Short mmCIF file of C-alpha atoms and ligand atoms in Angstrom, two decimals:
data_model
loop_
_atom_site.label_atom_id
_atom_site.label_comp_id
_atom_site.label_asym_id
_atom_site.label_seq_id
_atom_site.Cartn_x
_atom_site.Cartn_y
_atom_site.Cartn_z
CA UNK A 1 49.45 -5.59 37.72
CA UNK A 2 50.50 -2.47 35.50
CA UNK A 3 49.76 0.93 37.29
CA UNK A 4 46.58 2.92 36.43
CA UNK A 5 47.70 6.04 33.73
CA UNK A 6 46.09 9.39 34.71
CA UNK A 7 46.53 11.88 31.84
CA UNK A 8 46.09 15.52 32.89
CA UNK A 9 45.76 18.25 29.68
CA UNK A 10 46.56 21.35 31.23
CA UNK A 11 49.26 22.02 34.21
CA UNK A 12 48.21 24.84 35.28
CA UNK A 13 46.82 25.48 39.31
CA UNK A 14 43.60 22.50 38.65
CA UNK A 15 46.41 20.36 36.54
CA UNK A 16 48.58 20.90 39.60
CA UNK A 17 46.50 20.41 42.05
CA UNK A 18 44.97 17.27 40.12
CA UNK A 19 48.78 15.82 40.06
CA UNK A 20 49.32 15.71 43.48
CA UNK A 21 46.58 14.50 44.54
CA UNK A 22 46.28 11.72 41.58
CA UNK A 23 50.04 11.22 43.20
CA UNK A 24 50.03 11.11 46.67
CA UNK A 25 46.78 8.71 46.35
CA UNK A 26 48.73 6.64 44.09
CA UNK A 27 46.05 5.70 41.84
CA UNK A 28 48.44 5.63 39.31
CA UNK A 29 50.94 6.97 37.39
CA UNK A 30 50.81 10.80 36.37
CA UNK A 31 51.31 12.74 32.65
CA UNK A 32 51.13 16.62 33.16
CA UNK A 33 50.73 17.89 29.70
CA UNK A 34 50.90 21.64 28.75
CA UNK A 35 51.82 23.72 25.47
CA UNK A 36 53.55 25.70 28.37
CA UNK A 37 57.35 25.06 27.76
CA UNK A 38 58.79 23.47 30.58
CA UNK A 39 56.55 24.16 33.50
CA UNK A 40 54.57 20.63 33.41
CA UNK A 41 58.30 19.36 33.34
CA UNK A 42 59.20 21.53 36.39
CA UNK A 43 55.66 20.59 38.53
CA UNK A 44 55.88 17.03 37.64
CA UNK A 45 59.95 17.20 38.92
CA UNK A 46 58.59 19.37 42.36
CA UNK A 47 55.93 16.48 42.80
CA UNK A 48 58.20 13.54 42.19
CA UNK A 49 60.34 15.55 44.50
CA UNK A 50 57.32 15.08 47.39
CA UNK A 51 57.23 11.52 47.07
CA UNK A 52 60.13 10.41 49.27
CA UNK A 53 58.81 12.46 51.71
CA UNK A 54 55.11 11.21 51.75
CA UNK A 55 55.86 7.96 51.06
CA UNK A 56 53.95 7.68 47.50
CA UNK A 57 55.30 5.73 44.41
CA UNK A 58 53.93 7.23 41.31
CA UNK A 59 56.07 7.72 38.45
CA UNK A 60 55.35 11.54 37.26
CA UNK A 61 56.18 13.58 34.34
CA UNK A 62 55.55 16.39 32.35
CA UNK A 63 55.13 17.19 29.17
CA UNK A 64 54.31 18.71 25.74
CA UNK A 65 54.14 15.42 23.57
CA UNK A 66 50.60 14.31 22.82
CA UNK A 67 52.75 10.76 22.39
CA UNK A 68 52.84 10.79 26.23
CA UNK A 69 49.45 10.78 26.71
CA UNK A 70 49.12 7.29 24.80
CA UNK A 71 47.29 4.23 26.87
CA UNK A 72 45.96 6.96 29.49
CA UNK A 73 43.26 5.27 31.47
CA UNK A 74 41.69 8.66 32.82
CA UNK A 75 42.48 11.57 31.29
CA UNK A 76 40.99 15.29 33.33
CA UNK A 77 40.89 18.14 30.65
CA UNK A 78 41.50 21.64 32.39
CA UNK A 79 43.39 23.64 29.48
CA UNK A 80 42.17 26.48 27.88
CA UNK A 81 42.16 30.17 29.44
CA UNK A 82 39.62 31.63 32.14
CA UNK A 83 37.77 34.88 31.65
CA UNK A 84 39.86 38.14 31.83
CA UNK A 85 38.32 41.32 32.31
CA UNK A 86 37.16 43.01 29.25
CA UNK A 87 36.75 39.83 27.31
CA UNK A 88 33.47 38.89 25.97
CA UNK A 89 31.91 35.80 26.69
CA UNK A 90 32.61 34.82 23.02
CA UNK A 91 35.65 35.60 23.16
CA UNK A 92 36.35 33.36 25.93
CA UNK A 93 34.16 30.21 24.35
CA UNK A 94 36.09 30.99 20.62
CA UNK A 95 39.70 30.14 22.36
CA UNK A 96 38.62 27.67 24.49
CA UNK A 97 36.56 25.89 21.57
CA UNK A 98 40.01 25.54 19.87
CA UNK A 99 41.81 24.40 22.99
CA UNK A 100 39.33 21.11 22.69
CA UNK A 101 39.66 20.67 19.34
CA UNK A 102 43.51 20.21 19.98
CA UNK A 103 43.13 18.17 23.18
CA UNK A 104 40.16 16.39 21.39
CA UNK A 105 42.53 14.97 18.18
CA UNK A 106 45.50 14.47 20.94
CA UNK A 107 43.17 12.47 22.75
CA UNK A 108 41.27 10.61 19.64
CA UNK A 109 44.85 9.80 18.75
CA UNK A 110 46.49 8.78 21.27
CA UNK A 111 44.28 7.82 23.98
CA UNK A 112 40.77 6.79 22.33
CA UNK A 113 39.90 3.87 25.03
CA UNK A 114 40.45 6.65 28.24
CA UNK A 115 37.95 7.86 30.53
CA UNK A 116 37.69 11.71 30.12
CA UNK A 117 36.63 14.17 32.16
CA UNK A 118 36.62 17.97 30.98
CA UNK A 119 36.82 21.08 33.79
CA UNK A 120 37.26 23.75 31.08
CA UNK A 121 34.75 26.35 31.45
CA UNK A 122 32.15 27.04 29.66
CA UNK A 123 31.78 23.52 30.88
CA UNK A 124 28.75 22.42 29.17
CA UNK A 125 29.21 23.31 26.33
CA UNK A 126 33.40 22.38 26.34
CA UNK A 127 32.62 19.22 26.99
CA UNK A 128 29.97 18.68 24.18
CA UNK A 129 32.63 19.67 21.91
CA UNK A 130 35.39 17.89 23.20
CA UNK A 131 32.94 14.68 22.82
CA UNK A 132 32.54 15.46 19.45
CA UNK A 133 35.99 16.48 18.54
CA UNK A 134 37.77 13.52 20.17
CA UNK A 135 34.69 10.98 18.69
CA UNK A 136 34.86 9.42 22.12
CA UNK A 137 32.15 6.95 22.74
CA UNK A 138 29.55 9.56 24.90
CA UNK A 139 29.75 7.63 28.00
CA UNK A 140 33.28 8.03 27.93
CA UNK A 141 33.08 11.93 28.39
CA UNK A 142 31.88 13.29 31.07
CA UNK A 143 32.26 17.11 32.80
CA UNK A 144 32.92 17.55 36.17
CA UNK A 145 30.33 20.63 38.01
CA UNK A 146 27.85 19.18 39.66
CA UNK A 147 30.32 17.63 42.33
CA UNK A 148 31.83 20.62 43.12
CA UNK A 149 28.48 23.05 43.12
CA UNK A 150 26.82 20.44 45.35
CA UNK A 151 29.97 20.30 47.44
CA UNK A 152 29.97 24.43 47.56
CA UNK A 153 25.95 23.62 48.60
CA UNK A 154 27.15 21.06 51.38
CA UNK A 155 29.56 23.03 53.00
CA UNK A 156 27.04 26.35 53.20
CA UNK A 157 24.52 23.95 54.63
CA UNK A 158 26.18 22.15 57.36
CA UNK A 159 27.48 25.64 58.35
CA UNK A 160 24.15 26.70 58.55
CA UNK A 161 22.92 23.21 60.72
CA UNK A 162 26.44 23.56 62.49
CA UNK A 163 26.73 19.60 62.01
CA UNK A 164 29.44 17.64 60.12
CA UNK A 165 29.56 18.06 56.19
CA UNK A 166 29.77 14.60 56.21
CA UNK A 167 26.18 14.15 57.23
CA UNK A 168 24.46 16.55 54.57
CA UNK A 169 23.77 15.57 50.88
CA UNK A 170 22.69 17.95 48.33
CA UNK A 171 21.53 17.66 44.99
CA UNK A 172 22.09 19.92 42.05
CA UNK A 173 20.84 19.41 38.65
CA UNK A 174 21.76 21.81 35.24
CA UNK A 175 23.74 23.82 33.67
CA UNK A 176 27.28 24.85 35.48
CA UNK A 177 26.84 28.51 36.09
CA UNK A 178 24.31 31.34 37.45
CA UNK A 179 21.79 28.90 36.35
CA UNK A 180 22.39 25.80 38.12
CA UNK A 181 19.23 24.56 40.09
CA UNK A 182 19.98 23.50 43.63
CA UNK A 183 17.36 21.06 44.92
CA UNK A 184 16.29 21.50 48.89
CA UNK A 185 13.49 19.00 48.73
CA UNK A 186 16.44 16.35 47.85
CA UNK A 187 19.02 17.49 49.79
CA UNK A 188 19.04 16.41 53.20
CA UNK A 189 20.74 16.36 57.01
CA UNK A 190 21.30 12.82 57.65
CA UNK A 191 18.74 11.86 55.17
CA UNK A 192 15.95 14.58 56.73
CA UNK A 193 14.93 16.78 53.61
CA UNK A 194 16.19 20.05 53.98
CA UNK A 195 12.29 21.19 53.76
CA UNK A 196 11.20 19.26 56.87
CA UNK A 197 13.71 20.71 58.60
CA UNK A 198 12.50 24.21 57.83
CA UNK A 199 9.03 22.73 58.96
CA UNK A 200 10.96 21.36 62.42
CA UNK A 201 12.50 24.95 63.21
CA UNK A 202 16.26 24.24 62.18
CA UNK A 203 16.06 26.76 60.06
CA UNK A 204 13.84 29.21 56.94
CA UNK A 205 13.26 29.75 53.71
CA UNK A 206 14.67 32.76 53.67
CA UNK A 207 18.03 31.21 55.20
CA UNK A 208 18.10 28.25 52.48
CA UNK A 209 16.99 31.02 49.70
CA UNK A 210 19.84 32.77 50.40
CA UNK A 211 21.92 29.62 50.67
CA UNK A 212 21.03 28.54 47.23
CA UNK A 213 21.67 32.22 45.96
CA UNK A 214 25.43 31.33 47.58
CA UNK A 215 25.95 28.47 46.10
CA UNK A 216 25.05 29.34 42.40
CA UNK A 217 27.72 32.61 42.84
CA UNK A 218 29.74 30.17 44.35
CA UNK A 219 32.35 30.11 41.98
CA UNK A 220 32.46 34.02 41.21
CA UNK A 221 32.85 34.71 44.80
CA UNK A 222 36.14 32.49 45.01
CA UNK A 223 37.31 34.74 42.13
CA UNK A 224 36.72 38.23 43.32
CA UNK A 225 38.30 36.82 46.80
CA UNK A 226 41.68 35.52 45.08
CA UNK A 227 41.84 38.79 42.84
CA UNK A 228 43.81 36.35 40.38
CA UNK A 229 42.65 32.99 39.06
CA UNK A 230 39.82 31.01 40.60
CA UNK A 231 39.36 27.92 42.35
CA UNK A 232 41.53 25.02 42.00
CA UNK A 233 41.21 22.79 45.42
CA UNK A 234 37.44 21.88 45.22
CA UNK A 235 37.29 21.62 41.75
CA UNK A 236 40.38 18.78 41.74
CA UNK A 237 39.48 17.18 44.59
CA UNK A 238 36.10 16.78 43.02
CA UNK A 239 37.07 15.62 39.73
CA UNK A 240 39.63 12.79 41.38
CA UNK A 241 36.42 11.29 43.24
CA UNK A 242 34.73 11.05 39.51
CA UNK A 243 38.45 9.09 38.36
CA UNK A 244 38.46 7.42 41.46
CA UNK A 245 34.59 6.03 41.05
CA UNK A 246 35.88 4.88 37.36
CA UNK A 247 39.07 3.21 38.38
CA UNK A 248 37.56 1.79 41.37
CA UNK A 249 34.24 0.66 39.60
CA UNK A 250 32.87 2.13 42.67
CA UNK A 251 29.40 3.39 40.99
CA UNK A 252 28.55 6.22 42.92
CA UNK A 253 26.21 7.99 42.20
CA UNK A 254 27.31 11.91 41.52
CA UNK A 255 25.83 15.00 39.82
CA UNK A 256 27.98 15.21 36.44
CA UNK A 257 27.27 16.79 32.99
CA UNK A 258 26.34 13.87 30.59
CA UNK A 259 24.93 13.45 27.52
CA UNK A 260 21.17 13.29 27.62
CA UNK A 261 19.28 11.36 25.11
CA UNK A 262 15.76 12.44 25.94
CA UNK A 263 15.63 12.43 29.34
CA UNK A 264 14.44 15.24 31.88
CA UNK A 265 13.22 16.30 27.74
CA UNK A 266 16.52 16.89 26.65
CA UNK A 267 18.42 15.51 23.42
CA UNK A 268 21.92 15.09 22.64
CA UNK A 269 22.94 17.95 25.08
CA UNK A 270 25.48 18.04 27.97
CA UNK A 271 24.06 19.17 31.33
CA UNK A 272 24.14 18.88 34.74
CA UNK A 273 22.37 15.23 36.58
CA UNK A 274 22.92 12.26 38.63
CA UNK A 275 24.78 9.50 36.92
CA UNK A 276 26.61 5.97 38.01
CA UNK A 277 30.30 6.06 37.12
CA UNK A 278 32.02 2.85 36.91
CA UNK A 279 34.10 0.96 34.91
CA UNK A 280 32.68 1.66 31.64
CA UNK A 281 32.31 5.43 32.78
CA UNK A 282 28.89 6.91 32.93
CA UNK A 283 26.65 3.84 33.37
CA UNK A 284 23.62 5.47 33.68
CA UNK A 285 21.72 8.71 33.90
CA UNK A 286 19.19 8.88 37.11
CA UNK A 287 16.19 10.42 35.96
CA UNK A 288 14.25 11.48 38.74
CA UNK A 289 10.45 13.51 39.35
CA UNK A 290 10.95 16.90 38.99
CA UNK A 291 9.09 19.92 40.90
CA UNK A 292 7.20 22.38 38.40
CA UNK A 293 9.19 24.65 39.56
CA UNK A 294 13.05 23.15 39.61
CA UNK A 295 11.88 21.66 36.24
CA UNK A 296 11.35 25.20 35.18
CA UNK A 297 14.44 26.05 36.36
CA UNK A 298 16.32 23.24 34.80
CA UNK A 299 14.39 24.58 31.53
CA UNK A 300 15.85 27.59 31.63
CA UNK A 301 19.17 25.84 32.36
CA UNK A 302 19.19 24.04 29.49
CA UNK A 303 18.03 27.02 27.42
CA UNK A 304 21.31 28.50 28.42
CA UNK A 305 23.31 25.59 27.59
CA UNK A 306 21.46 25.32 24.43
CA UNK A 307 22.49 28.72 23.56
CA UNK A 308 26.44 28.17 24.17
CA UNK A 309 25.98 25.35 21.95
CA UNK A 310 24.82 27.18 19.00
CA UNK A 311 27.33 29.69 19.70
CA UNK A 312 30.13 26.94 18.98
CA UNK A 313 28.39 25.88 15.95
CA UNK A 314 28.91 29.37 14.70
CA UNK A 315 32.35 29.63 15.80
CA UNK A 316 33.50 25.99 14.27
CA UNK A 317 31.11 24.72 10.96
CA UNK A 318 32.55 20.77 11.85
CA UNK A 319 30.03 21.14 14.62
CA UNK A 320 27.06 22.21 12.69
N1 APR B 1 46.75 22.64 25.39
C1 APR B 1 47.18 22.34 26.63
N2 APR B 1 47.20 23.22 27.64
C2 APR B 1 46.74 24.45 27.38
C3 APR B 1 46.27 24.85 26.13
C4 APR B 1 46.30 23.89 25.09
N3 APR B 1 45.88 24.16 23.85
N4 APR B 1 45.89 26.15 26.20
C5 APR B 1 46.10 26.55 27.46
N5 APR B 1 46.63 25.53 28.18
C6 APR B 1 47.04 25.50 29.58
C7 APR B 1 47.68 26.79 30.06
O1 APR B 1 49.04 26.87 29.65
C8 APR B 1 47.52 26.66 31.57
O2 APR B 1 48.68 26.09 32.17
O3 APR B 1 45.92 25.32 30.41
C9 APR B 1 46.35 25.70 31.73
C10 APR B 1 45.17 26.29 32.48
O4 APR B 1 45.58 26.52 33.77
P1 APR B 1 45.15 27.81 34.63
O5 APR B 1 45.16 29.01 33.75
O6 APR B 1 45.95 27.80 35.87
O7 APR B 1 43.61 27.53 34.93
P2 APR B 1 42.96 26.61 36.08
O8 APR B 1 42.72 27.43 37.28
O9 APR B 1 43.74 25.37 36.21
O10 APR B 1 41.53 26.33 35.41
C11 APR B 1 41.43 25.60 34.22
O11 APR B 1 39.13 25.02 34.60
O12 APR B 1 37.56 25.82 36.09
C12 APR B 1 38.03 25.86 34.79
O13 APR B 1 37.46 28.06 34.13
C13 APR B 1 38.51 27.24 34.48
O14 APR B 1 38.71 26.85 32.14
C14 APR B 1 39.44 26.97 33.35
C15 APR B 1 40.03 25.61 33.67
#
C-alpha cells in the first residue's frame, strides 16, 4: 500500500515542528513547502537526517513548487506572518488574507481531493477564506483551535486537581481568541463535571474563574514568555491528532472550527465546536444544549468572528 502524503504550507517553527512529528510517526510521507528559498529544503534534509537515528522511514522534502504538493492526502496550512508590534490588526488579516489566496489556488490545483487543516491566525476567519479560495468541499477544511485551547484548559486543570492530564476533559466552544468560551459544566475529572467538584470541595469558582481567564490568554502568555514568535509544540501536536483522526478514520470527537450551517444559530461561518473527523473529514458537527450564559458568550464569539469576516470582504471583493 502507497504511503499516506502529508503536505505542510509553511516551514516555519509549526511547519517544523509538524514535519517531525508527521515523520517520526510515520504516517506518511512529508512535503515542507515555503516561498522561503531553501530553508524547507534545509529542515526537510536535517529531518531526513533524524531518521536513521530514530528508526523512522518517511521520505521528506522541501520545497517551493506548488507541483510538489500534488496527490497530498492531508495538507496543515501554517503560512502567513504573526502579529508584530505596531501592526494593526488589519494589517495583519490583509497579508495573511493573501497568503490563503495563494495556498488556496496551490491547493485547488494541485491537491483538490486533500484533507486541509489551516493554523494561520486570525484562524476563523483564515480558514473561511481559504475554504472559499481553494473551493474545497466544506467538510474538507477544517481549522485547528479548539484542540489546542482545550488542551491549554486541560493542563491548567489537572494542575489545579494535581491528577494526571490524562484523566481531565474540557470543552471549548467559539471563536479562537480572547473570546473563546470554556465550558466547566462539560469539562470534567474522570468524567465528574468540573462544577460538582466545586460542590465536593476540590476546588472554587474563583479558582476555575481564574482558570478559564488563563486559558483564553493562553496563547498571548506563551508570546510575551518567548519574547520572539509564539507557540509551536501544542499547536502541532494538536493539529497531527486532527490528521491522525482523518487518516486513521478514527472519529474522534474534537473541538475544531467548521463550517456551521445553522446550528448553535449560526450560518455559513467558521467557529469553534465539537465535530467527528474521519475519513471523509468533518463528519459531523455535535450540537449540544447550551447554558444562557455560555450561549451568550458563544454570541459574542461569533459576533467577533463575524466581524473579521466582513473585514476580509472589504479587503478582497471575490469574497463579497
Ligand atoms: N506561502 C508559503 N509560506 C509562506 C507564505 C506564503 N505565501 N508567506 C509566509 N510563509 C511562511 C514563512 O516564510 C514562514 O516560514 O510561513 C511560515 C510561518 O512560520 P513562522 O513565522 O515560524 O510562524 P509559526 O510560528 O509557524 O506560526 C504560523 O500559525 O499560530 C499561527 O499565528 C500563527 O499565523 C501563524 C501561523
Amino acid at each position: 500500500m502507497a504511503r499516506n502524503k502529508i503536505a505542510l504550507i509553511g516551514a516555519g517553527m509549526i511547519g517544523g515542528t509538524l514535519a517531525h512529528l508527521a515523520a517520526s510517526k510515520e504516517m506518511g510521507d512529508v512535503v515542507l513547502f515555503d516561498i522561503a528559498e531553501g530553508m524547507p529544503a534545509g529542515k526537510a534534509l536535517d529531518l531526513a537526517q533524524a531518521a536513521p537515528v530514530d528508526g523512522f522511514d518517511s521520505n521528506l522534502k522541501g520545497t517551493g513548487d506548488y507541483a510538489d504538493i500534488a496527490g497530498a492526502d492531508v495538507i496543515i496550512v501554517t503560512a502567513g506572518v504573526p502579529r508584530k508590534p505596531g501592526m494593526s490588526r488589519d494589517d495583519l488579516l490583509g497579508i495573511n488574507l493573501k497568503v490563503m489566496k495563494a495556498v488556496g489556488d496551490g491547493i485547488k490545483e494541485h491537491a483538490p481531493d486533500a484533507f486541509v487543516i489551516c493554523i494561520t491566525n486570525p484562524l476563523d476567519a483564515m480558514v473561511w477564506a481559504l475554504r472559499e479560495f481553494s473551493g474545497l468541499p466544506h467538510n474538507k477544511v477544517v481549522g485547528m483551535a479548539g484542540v489546542l485551547d482545550s488542551a491549554r484548559f486541560r493542563h491548567f486543570l489537572a494542575e489545579e486537581f494535581n491528577v494526571s492530564v490524562e484523566d481531565v476533559t474540557a470543552f471549548v466552544l467559539g471563536g479562537h481568541g480572547d473570546t473563546m468560551v470554556p465550558v466547566p459544566a462539560y469539562s470534567t475529572i474522570a468524567g465528574i463535571p468540573i462544577p460538582d467538584l466545586i460542590k465536593m470541595g476540590w476546588t472554587t469558582q474563583e479558582n476555575i474563574d481564574a482558570i478559564v481567564k488563563r486559558t483564553r490568554g493562553g496563547g498571548g502568555e506563551i508570546v510575551a514568555l518567548l519574547g520572539n514568535g509564539s507557540a509551536y509544540y501544542a499547536p502541532a501536536t494538536s493539529a497531527i491528532m486532527m490528521a491522525e483522526s482523518y487518516l486513521k478514520d478514527k472519529r474522534r470527537v474534537l473541538p475544531a472550527a467548521a463550517h456551521l450551517t445553522g446550528q448553535y444559530g449560526v450560518d455559513d461561518l467558521y467557529v469553534g465546536v465539537p465535530v467527528i473527523i474521519g475519513k471523509d473529514g468533518v463528519e459531523k458537527v455535535i450540537e449540544i444544549e447550551l447554558s444562557d450564559e455560555a450561549q451568550g458568550n458563544f454570541n459574542v464569539s461569533v459576533d467577533a468572528v463575524k466581524e473579521l469576516l466582513e473585514a476580509c470582504k472589504g479587503l478582497d471583493s471575490s469574497l463579497a
